[in-house]
Coordinates of C-alpha atoms in Angstrom, one line a residue:
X1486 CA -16.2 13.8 7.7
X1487 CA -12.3 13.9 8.2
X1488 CA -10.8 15.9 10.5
X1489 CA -7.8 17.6 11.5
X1490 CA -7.2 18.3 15.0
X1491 CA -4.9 20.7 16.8
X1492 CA -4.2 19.6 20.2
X1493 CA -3.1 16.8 22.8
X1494 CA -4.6 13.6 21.9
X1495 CA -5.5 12.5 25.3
X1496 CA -7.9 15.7 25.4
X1497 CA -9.1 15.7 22.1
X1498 CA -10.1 11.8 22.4
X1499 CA -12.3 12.3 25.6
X1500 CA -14.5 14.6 23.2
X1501 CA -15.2 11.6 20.8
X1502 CA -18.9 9.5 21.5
X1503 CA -18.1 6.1 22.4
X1504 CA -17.8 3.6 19.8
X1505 CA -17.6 6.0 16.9
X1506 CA -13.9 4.7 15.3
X1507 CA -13.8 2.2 13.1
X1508 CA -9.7 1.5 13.4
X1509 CA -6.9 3.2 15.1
X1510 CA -3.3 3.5 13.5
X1511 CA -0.6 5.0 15.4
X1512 CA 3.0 5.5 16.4
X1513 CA 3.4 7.3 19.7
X1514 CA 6.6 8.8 20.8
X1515 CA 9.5 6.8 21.0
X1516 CA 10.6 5.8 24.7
X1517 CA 13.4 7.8 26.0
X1518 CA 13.7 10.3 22.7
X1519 CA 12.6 14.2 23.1
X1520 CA 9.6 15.0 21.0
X1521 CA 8.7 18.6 20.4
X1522 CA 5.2 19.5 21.0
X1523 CA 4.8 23.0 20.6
X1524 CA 6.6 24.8 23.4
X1525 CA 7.6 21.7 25.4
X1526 CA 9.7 19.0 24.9
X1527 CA 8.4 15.3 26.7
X1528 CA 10.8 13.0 28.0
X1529 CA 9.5 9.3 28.2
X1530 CA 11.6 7.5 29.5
X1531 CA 10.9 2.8 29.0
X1532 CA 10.0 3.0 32.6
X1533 CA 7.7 5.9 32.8
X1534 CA 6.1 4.7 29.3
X1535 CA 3.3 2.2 30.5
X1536 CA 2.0 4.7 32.9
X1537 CA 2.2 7.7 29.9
X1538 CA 0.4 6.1 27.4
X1539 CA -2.3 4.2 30.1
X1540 CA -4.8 6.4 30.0
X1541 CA -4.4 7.3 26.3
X1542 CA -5.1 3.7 25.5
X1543 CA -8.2 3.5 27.6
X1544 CA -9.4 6.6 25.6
X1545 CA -8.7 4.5 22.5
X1546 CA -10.6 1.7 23.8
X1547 CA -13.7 3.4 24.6
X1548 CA -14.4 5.1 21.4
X1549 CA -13.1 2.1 19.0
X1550 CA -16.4 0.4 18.0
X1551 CA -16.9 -3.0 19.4
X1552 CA -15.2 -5.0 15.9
X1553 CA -12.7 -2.5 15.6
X1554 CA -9.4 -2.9 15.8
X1555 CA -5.7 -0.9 17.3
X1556 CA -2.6 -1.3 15.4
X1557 CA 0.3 0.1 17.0
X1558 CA 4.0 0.8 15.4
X1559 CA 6.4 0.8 17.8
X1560 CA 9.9 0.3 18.7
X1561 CA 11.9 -0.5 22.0
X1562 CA 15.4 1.2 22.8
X1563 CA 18.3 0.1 24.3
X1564 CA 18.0 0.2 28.6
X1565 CA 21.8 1.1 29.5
X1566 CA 23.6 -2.0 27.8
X1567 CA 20.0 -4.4 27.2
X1568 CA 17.1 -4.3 25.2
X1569 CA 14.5 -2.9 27.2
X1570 CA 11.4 -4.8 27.9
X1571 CA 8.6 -1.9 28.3
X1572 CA 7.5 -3.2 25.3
X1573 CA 6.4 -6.5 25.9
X1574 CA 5.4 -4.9 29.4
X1575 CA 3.2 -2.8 27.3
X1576 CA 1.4 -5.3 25.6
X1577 CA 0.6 -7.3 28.8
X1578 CA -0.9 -3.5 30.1
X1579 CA -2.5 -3.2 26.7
X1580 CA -4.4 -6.9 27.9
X1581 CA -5.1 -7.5 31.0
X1582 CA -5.4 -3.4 32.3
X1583 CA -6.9 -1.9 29.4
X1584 CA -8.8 -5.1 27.9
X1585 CA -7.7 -5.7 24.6
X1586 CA -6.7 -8.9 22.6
X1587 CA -4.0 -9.4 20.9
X1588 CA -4.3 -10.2 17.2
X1589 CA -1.1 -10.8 15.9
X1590 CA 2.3 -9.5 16.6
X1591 CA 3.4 -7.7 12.8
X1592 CA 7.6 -7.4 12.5
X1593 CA 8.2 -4.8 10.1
X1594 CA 11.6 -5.2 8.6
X1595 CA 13.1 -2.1 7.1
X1596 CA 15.8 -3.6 5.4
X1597 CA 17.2 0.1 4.9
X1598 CA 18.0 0.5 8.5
X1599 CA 21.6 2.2 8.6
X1600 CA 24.2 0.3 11.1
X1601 CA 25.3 1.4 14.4
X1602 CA 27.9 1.4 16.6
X1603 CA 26.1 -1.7 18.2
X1604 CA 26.2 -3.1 14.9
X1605 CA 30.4 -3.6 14.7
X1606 CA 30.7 -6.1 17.2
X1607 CA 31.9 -4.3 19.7
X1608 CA 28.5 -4.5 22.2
X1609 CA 27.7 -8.3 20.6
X1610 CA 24.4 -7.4 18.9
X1611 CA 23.7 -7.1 15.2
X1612 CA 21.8 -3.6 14.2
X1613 CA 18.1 -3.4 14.6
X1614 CA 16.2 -3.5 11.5
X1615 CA 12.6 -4.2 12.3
X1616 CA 10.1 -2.5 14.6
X1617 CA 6.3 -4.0 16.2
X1618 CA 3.2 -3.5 15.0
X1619 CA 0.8 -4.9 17.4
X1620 CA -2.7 -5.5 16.1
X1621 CA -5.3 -5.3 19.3
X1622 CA -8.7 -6.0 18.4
X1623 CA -11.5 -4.3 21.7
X1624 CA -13.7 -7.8 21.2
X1625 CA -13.6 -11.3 19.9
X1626 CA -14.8 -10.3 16.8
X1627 CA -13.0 -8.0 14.7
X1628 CA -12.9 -6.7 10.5
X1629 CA -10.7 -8.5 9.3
X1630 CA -10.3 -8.5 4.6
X1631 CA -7.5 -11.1 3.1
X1632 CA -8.0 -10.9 -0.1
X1633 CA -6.8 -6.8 -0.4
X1634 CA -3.3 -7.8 1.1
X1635 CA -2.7 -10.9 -0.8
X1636 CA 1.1 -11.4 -2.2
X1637 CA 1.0 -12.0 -5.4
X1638 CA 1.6 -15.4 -6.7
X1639 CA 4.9 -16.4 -9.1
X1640 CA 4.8 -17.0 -12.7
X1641 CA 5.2 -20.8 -11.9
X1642 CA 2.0 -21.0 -9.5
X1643 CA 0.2 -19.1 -12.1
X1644 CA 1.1 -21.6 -14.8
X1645 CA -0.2 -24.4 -12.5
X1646 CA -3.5 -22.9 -12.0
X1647 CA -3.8 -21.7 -15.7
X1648 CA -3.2 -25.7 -16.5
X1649 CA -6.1 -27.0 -14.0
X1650 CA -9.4 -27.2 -14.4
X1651 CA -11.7 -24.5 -13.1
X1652 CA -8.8 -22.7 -11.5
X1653 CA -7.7 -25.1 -9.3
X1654 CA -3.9 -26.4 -8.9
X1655 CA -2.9 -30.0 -8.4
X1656 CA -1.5 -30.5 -4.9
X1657 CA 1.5 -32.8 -5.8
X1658 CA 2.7 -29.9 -8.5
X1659 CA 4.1 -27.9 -5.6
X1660 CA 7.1 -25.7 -7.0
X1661 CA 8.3 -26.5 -3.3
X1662 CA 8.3 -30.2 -4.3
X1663 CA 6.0 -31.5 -1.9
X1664 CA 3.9 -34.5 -2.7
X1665 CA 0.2 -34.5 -1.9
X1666 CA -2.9 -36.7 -2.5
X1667 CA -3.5 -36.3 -6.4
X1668 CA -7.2 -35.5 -5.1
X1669 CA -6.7 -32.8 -3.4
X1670 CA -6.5 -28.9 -5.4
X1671 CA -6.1 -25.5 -4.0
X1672 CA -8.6 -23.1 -5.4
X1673 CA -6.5 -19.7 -7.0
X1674 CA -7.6 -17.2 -4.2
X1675 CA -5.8 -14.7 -5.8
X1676 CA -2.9 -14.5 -4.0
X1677 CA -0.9 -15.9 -1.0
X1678 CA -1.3 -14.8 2.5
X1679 CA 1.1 -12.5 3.0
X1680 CA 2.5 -13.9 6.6
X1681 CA 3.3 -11.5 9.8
X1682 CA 6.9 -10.2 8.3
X1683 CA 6.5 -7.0 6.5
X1684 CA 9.3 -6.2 4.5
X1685 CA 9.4 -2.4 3.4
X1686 CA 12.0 0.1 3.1
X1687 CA 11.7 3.6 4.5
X1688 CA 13.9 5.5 2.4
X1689 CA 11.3 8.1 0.9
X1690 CA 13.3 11.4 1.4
X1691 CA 12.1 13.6 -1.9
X1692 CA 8.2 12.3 -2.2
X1693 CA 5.7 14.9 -1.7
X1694 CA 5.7 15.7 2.1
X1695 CA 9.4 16.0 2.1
X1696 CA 9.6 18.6 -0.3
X1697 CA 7.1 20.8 1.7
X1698 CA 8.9 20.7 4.6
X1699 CA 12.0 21.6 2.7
X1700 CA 10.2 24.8 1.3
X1701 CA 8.5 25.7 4.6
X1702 CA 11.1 25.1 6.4
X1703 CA 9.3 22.4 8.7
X1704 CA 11.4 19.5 10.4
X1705 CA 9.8 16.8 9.2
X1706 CA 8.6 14.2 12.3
X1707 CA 9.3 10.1 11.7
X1708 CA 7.3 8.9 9.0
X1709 CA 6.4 5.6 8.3
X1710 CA 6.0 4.3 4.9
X1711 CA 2.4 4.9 3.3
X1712 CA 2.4 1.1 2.5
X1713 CA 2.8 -0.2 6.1
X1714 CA -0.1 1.9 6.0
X1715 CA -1.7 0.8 3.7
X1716 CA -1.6 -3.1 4.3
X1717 CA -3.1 -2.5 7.8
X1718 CA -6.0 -0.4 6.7
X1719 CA -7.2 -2.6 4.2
X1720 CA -7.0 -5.1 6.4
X1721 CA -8.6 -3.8 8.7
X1722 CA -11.4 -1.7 8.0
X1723 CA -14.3 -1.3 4.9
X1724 CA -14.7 1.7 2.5
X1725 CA -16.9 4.6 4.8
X1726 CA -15.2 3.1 7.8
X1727 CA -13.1 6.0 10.0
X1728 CA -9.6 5.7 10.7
X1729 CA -7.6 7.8 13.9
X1730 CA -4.5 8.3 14.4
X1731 CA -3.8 10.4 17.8
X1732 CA -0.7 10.8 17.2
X1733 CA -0.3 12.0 13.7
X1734 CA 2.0 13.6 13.1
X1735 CA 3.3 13.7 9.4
X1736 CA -0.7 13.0 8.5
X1737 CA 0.2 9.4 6.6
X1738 CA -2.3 7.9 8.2
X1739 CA -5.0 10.1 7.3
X1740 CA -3.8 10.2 3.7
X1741 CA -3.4 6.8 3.1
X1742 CA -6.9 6.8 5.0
X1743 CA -8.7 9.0 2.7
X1744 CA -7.3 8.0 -0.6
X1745 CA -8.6 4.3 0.3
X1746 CA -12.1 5.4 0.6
X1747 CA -12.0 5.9 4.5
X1748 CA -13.0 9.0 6.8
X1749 CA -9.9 9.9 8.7
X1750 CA -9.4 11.5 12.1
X1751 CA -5.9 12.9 13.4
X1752 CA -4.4 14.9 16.3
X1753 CA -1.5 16.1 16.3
X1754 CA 0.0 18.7 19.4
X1755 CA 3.0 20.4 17.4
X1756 CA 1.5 23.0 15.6
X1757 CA 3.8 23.5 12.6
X1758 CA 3.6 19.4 11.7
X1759 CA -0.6 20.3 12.2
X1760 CA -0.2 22.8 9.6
X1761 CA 2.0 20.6 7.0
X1762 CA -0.2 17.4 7.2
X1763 CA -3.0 19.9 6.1
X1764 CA -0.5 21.3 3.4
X1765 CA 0.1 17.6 2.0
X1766 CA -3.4 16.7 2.4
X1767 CA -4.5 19.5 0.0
X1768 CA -1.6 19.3 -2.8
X1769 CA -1.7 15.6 -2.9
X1770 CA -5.5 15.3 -3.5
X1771 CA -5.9 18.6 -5.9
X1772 CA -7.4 16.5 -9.1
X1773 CA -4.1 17.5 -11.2
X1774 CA -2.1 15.4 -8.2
X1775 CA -4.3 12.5 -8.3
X1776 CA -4.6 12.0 -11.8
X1777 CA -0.5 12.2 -12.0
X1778 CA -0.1 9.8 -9.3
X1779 CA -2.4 7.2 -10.3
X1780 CA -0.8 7.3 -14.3
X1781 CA 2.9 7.1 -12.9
X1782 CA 1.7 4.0 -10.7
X1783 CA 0.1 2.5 -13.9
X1784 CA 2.6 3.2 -16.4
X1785 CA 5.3 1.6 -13.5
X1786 CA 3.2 -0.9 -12.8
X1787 CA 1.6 -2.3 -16.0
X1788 CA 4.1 -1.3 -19.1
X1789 CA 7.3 -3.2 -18.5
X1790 CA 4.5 -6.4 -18.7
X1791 CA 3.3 -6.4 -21.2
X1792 CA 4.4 -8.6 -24.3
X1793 CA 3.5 -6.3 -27.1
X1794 CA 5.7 -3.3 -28.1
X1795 CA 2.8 -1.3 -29.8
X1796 CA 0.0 -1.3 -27.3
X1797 CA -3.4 0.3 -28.6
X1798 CA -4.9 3.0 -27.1
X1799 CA -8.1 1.0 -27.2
X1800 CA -6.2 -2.1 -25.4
X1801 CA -4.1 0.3 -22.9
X1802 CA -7.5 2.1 -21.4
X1803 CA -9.3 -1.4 -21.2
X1804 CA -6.0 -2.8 -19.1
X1805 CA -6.6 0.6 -16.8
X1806 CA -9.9 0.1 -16.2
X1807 CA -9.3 -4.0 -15.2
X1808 CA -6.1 -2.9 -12.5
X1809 CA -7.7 0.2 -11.2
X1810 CA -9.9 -1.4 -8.9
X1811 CA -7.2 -4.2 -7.8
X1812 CA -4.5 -1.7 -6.2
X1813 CA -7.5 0.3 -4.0
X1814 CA -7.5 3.4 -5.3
X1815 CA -10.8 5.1 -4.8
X1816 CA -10.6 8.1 -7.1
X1817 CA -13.2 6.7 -10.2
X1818 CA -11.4 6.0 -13.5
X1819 CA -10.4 8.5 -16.3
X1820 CA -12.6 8.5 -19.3
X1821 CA -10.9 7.6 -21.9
X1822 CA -10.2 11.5 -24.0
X1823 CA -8.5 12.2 -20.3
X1824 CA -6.5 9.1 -20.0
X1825 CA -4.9 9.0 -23.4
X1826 CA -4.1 12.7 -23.2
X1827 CA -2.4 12.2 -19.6
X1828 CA -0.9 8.9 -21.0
X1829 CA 0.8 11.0 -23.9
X1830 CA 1.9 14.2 -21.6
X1831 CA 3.4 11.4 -19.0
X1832 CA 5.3 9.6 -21.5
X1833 CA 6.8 12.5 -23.4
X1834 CA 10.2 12.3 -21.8
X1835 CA 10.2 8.9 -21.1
X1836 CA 13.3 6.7 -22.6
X1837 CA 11.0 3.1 -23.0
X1838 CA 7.6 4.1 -24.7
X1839 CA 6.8 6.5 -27.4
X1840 CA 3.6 8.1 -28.5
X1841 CA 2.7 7.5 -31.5
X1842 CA 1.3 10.8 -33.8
X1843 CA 0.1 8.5 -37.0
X1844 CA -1.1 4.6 -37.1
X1845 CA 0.8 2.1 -36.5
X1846 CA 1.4 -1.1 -38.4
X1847 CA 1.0 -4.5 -36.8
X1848 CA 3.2 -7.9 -37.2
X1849 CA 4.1 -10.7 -36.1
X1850 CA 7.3 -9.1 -34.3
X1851 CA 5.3 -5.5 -32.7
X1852 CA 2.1 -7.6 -31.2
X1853 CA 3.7 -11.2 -30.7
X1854 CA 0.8 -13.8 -29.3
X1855 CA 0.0 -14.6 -26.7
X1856 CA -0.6 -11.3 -25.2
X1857 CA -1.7 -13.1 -21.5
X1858 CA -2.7 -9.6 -19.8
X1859 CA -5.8 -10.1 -21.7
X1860 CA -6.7 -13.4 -19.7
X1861 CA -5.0 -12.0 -16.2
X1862 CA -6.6 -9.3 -16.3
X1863 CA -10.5 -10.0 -18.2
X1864 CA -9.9 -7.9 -21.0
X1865 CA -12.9 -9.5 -22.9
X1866 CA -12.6 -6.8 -25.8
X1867 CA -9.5 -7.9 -27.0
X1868 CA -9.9 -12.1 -26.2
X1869 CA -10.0 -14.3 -29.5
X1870 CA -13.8 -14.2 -30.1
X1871 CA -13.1 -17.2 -32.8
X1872 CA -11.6 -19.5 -30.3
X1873 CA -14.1 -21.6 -27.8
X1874 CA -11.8 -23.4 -25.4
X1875 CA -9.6 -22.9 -22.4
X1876 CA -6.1 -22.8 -23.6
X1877 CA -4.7 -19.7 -22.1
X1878 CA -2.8 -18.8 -25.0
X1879 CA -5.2 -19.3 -27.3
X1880 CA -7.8 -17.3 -25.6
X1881 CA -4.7 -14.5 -25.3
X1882 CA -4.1 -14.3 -29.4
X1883 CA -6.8 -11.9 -30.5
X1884 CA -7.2 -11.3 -34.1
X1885 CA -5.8 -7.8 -34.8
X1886 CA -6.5 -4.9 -37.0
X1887 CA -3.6 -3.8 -39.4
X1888 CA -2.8 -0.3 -37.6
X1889 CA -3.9 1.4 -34.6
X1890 CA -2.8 4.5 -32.6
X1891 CA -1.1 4.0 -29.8
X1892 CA 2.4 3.8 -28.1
X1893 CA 5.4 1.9 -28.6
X1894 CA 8.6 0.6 -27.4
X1895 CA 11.9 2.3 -27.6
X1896 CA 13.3 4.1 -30.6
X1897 CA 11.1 5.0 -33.9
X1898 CA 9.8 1.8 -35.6
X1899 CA 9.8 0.6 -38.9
X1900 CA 6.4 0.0 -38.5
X1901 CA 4.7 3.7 -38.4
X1902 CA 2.3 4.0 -41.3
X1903 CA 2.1 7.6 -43.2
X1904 CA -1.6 8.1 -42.8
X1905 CA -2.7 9.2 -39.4
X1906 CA -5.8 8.9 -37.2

C-alpha cells in the first residue's frame, strides 16, 4: 500500500511497527539553509545538525527491517572559510550512536554544478560538484542486486565475448592491454560494475514536476535526479519491497519507487510540496502518461541502433518486448494493435523515422545484414533459421520477406511499394 503522509517525519515514523521498511532513501535539509515547512522556517546550523537529525535516524533504524538498508544524499557547506566536517561527524553518529554499518561511501558528481565565487581562485578551492550518498545497512547482512545497475559494456568488449566460446572473453585480449594467463576467461555478466562515482547531471527544469509547479504556482523544493534514484533502489531492494523517504519532499523517491514495482512511503511537513508530489504522482501514472513515457524511452533508446532503415512492425514489437524488461519498468508490455498505433502517433512529427501507410520493399541497401539486435537482444523470430552455427553475423542475417509495413529512415524512399497492407 503506498502512502502519502502530511506531517513531521520524526512523528509520523514513531507510528510505523518495527521492522516494516524494506529501504530508506532520503535527503534531509541542508545544514545551515532555511527550509520552509509550513508556517516555520528551521535553521540547522553544521553544529546543531548531529543532534537534529539523532533521533530521526534512530526512528529509521527501528522500523528498517533487519537486511534493509539507509541511503542518504547529502551535502556539507562551507563553516566560515573551511569545509565543515558535520558530515563525516555524522557518519561516525550514524555508527557507533545509532548502530549502523557503513556500506559504501557513493560520490555523486553532477557535472552541471554552476561555479561560484569560490570557484575563481580567489578563496583557493575549485567549485563543488559532487555530493554523499552514504549507504548504511541496520545488520551484516543486507539486499544487495548487481546485475540491475550494471554499466553497459563497449562495442569492443562485446566483440571479445561474441568471438569466445560460450560467452566467455580471453583474459590477455584486454582492450586495456593487459596480459593474463591464456587460461583464464571472464564470463559476460552482462555488464561492468558500475564503481562508487555516480555521474549524473541535474539539469531537469521542464520534466513533468516542473511544469506543475509552474501552473500551481508551487516553489519547487531540491530535487534530485530520478536516476540517482533509481540506481540505489534497484540496488537495494526486490519488487513488493517498500521504500520511505521521510523527507520527501518533491515525491521522487516514491515515484521512482512505485514505477519499479515497489510500495512507497513519504512524509513530507510543507503542505503545498505534500499536495504537488500527489499531483505528479497521479498525472505521471494516468495509463495515457505511462504508455507515452515508456514509447519516448524506447524510440530514444532503441532506434538510432539499429542497422536497418526500414524496420518491420513485426521486428520493432519483438525488440520491445526483449528491452522492456532490461530497463525495470514494471508497467506489462503493450499488445501489439496498441504499440504500433502509439509507435505511429509518436513518430508523426519526428524528423529521423517515418511511418510507412503502404508496404515496403526490401534490399540490400534498406535491411543491410547483419542486423546484430537480433542476437543482443534474443529476437529468435527474426534469427536465420537456415544457419546452425555460432557466427554472430550469420545468426544476425535473417532471410527476409520482399515488403513489410513498417517505419523508415529519413525522407520518402524509393523503396515504397503501391499496394498496401
Amino acid at each position: 500500500m503506498n502512502e502519502f503522509i502530511n506531517g513531521e517525519c520524526l512523528e509520523e515514523m514513531k507510528k510505523m511497527p518495527d521492522e516494516s521498511i524494506d529501504f530508506i532513501f532520503t535527503s534531509p535539509p541542508y545544514a545551515n539553509q532555511i527550509k520552509d515547512y509550513g508556517a516555520t522556517g528551521i535553521k540547522i546550523k553544521p553544529d546543531q545538525f548531529d543532534n537534529w537529525f539523532l533521533p530521526r535516524a534512530q526512528e529509521m533504524y527501528r522500523i528498517l527491517k533487519s537486511e534493509g538498508s539507509f541511503v542518504l544524499n547529502i551535502n556539507d557547506k562551507l563553516d566560515g572559510k573551511f569545509q565543515s566536517l558535520f558530515v563525516f561527524k555524522l557518519v561516525v553518529m550514524l555508527v557507533e550512536q545509532v548502530g549502523f554499518h557503513l556500506v559504501r561511501d557513493y560520490i555523486w558528481y553532477n557535472p552541471a554544478t554552476p561555479p561560484n565565487v569560490f570557484s575563481r581562485g580567489t578563496m583557493g578551492r575549485t567549485k563543488k560538484s559532487h555530493e554523499y550518498c552514504l549507504w548504511f545497512s541496520k545488520t551484516d547482512k543486507w539486499t544487495f542486486n548487481m546485475d540491475p545497475i550494471r554499466k553497459p559494456y563497449g562495442d569492443r568488449m562485446m566483440e571479445l565475448f561474441q568471438s569466445a566460446p560460450q560467452g566467455d572473453r580471453s583474459a590477455n585480449s584486454r582492450p586495456s592491454r593487459h596480459n593474463f594467463d591464456l587460461s583464464r576467461a571472464w564470463k559476460n555478466n552482462g555488464g561492468s560494475d558500475p564503481g562508487s562515482v555516480i555521474s549524473i547531471s541535474n539539469t531537469s527544469s521542464n520534466d513533468t514536476f516542473h511544469r506543475l509547479c509552474k501552473q500551481f504556482g508551487i516553489g519547487h523544493p531540491a530535487r534530485f535526479p530520478e536516476s540517482l534514484v533509481e540506481f540505489f533502489i534497484k540496488a537495494g531492494t526486490n519488487e513488493g519491497d517498500v521504500v520511505l523517504d521521510p523527507f520527501g519532499g518533491s515525491g521522487t523517491t516514491a515515484i521512482v519507487a512505485h514505477r519499479l514495482g515497489r510500495d512507497f512511503r513519504y512524509i513530507e511537513i510543507n503542505p503545498e510540496y505534500h499536495e504537488m508530489a500527489q499531483k505528479w504522482y497521479e498525472v505521471e501514472f494516468s495509463s495515457d502518461a505511462v504508455y507515452n513515457k515508456n514509447m519516448d524511452r524506447f524510440c530514444t533508446d532503441m532506434l538510432p541502433k539499429c542497422k536497418w532503415s526500414l524496420l518491420p512492425f513485426g521486428f520493432l514489437y519483438d525488440l520491445y518486448k526483449a528491452w522492456f524488461p532490461t530497463v525495470g519498468l514494471y508497467e506489462k508490455p503493450q499488445t501489439k494493435t496498441v504499440f504500433v498505433a502509439r509507435l505511429t502517433e509518436f513518430l508523426k512529427n519526428d524528423s529521423n523515422w517515418n511511418v510507412a501507410n503502404s508496404l515496403l520493399s526490401t534490399d540490400a541497401n534498406n535491411m543491410p545484414m547483419p542486423e546484430l539486435l537480433i542476437a543482443k537482444y534474443d529476437l529468435k523470430n527474426w534469427m536465420n533459421k537456415d544457419y546452425k552455427g555460432d557466427n554472430v553475423d550469420m545468426i544476425c542475417s535473417p532471410s527476409i520477406q520482399t515488403k513489410y509495413k513498417g517505419i523508415y529512415r529519413n525522407g520518402k524512399p524509393s523503396f515504397i511499394s503501391e499496394g498496401t497492407a
